[in-house]
Tab-separated table of C-alpha atoms in Angstrom:
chain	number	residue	atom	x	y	z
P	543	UNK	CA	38.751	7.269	-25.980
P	544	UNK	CA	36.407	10.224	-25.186
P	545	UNK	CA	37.762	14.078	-25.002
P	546	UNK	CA	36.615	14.306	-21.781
P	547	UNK	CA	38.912	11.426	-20.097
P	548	UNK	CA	41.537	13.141	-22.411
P	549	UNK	CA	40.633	16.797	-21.070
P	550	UNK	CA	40.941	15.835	-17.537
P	551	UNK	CA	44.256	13.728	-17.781
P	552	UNK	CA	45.929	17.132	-19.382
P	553	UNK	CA	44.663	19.692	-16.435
P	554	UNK	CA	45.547	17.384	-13.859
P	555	UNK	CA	46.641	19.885	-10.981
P	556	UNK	CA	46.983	17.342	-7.899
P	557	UNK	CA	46.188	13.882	-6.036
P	558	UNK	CA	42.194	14.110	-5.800
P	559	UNK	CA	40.870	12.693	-2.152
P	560	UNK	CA	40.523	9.087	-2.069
P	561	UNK	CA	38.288	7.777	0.016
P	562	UNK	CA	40.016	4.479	0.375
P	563	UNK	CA	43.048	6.476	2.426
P	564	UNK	CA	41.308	9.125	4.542
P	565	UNK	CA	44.163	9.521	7.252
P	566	UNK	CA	46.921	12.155	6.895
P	567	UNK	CA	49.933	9.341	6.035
P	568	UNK	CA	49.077	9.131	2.119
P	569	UNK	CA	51.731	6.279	1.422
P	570	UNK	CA	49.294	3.537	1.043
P	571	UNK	CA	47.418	5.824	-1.728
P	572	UNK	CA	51.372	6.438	-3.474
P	573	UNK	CA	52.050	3.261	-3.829
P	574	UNK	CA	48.513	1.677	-5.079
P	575	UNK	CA	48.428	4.435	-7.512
P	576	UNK	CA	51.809	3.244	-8.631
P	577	UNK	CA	50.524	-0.452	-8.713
P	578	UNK	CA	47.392	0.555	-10.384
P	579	UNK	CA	49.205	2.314	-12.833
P	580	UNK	CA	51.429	-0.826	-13.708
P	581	UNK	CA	48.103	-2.784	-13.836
P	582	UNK	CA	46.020	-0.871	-15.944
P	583	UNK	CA	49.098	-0.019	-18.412
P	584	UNK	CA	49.682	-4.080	-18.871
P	585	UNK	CA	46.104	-4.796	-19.052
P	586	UNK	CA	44.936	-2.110	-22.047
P	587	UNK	CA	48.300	-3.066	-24.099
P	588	UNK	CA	47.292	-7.327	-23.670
P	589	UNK	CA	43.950	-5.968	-25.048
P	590	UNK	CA	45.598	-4.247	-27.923
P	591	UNK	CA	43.906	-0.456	-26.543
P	592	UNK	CA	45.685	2.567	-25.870
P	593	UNK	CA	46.994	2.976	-22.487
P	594	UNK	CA	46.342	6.544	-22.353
P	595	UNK	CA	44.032	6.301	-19.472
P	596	UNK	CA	46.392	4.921	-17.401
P	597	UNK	CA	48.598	8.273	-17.255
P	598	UNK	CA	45.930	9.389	-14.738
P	599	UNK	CA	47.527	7.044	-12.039
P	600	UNK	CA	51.014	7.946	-13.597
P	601	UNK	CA	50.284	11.451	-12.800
P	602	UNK	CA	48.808	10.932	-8.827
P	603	UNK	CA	51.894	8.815	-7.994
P	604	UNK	CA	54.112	11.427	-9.500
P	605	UNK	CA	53.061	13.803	-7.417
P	606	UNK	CA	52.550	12.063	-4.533
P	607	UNK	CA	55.540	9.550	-4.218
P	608	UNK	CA	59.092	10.555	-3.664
P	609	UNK	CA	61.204	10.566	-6.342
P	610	UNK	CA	63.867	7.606	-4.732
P	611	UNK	CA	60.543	5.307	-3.802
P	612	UNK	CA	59.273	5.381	-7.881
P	613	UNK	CA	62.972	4.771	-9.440
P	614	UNK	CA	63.666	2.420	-6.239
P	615	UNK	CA	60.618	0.692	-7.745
P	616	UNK	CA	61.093	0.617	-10.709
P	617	UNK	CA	64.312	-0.785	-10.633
P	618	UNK	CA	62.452	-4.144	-8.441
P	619	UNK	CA	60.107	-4.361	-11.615
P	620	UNK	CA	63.444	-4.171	-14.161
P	621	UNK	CA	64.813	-7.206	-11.831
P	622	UNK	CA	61.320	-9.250	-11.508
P	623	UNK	CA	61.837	-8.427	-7.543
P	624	UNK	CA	58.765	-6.099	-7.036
P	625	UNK	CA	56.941	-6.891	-4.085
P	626	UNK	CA	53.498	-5.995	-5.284
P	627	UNK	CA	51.431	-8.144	-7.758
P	628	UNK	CA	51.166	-6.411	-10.948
């Protein structure tokens, strides 16, 4: 994995703008960060790679998605209720 991928992941500050949600309500970009998170984390460990990468999404939902939503969540995913296809 390259030191630059690596070097941005560790000064992560906050959400970047997404051009895929340009309006003001930013709960579509929470919660496909949180998805893509999910996705990318399953995907790199099937493949036998580190899923370091994937902490980049970790870190946008984080800071983006209220606390109650993520464990909410993540509690579905525990119980194989999850709405969202991951």
């Amino acid at each position: 994995m390259g030191d630059e991928i690596r070097h941005k992941i560790e000064n992560y500050r906050t959400a970047p703008f997404d051009a895929r949600f340009p309006n003001q309500n930013q709960t579509k970009h929470c919660v496909q960060n949180y998805l893509d998170f999910h996705r990318c984390e399953k995907s790199l460990t099937a493949k036998g790679k580190d899923p370091y990468p994937c902490q980049w999404y970790r870190r946008v939902y984080s800071s983006m998605c209220p606390n109650s939503w993520v464990e909410k969540w993540d509690e579905q995913r525990e119980a194989g209720t999850y709405p969202g296809k991951i």
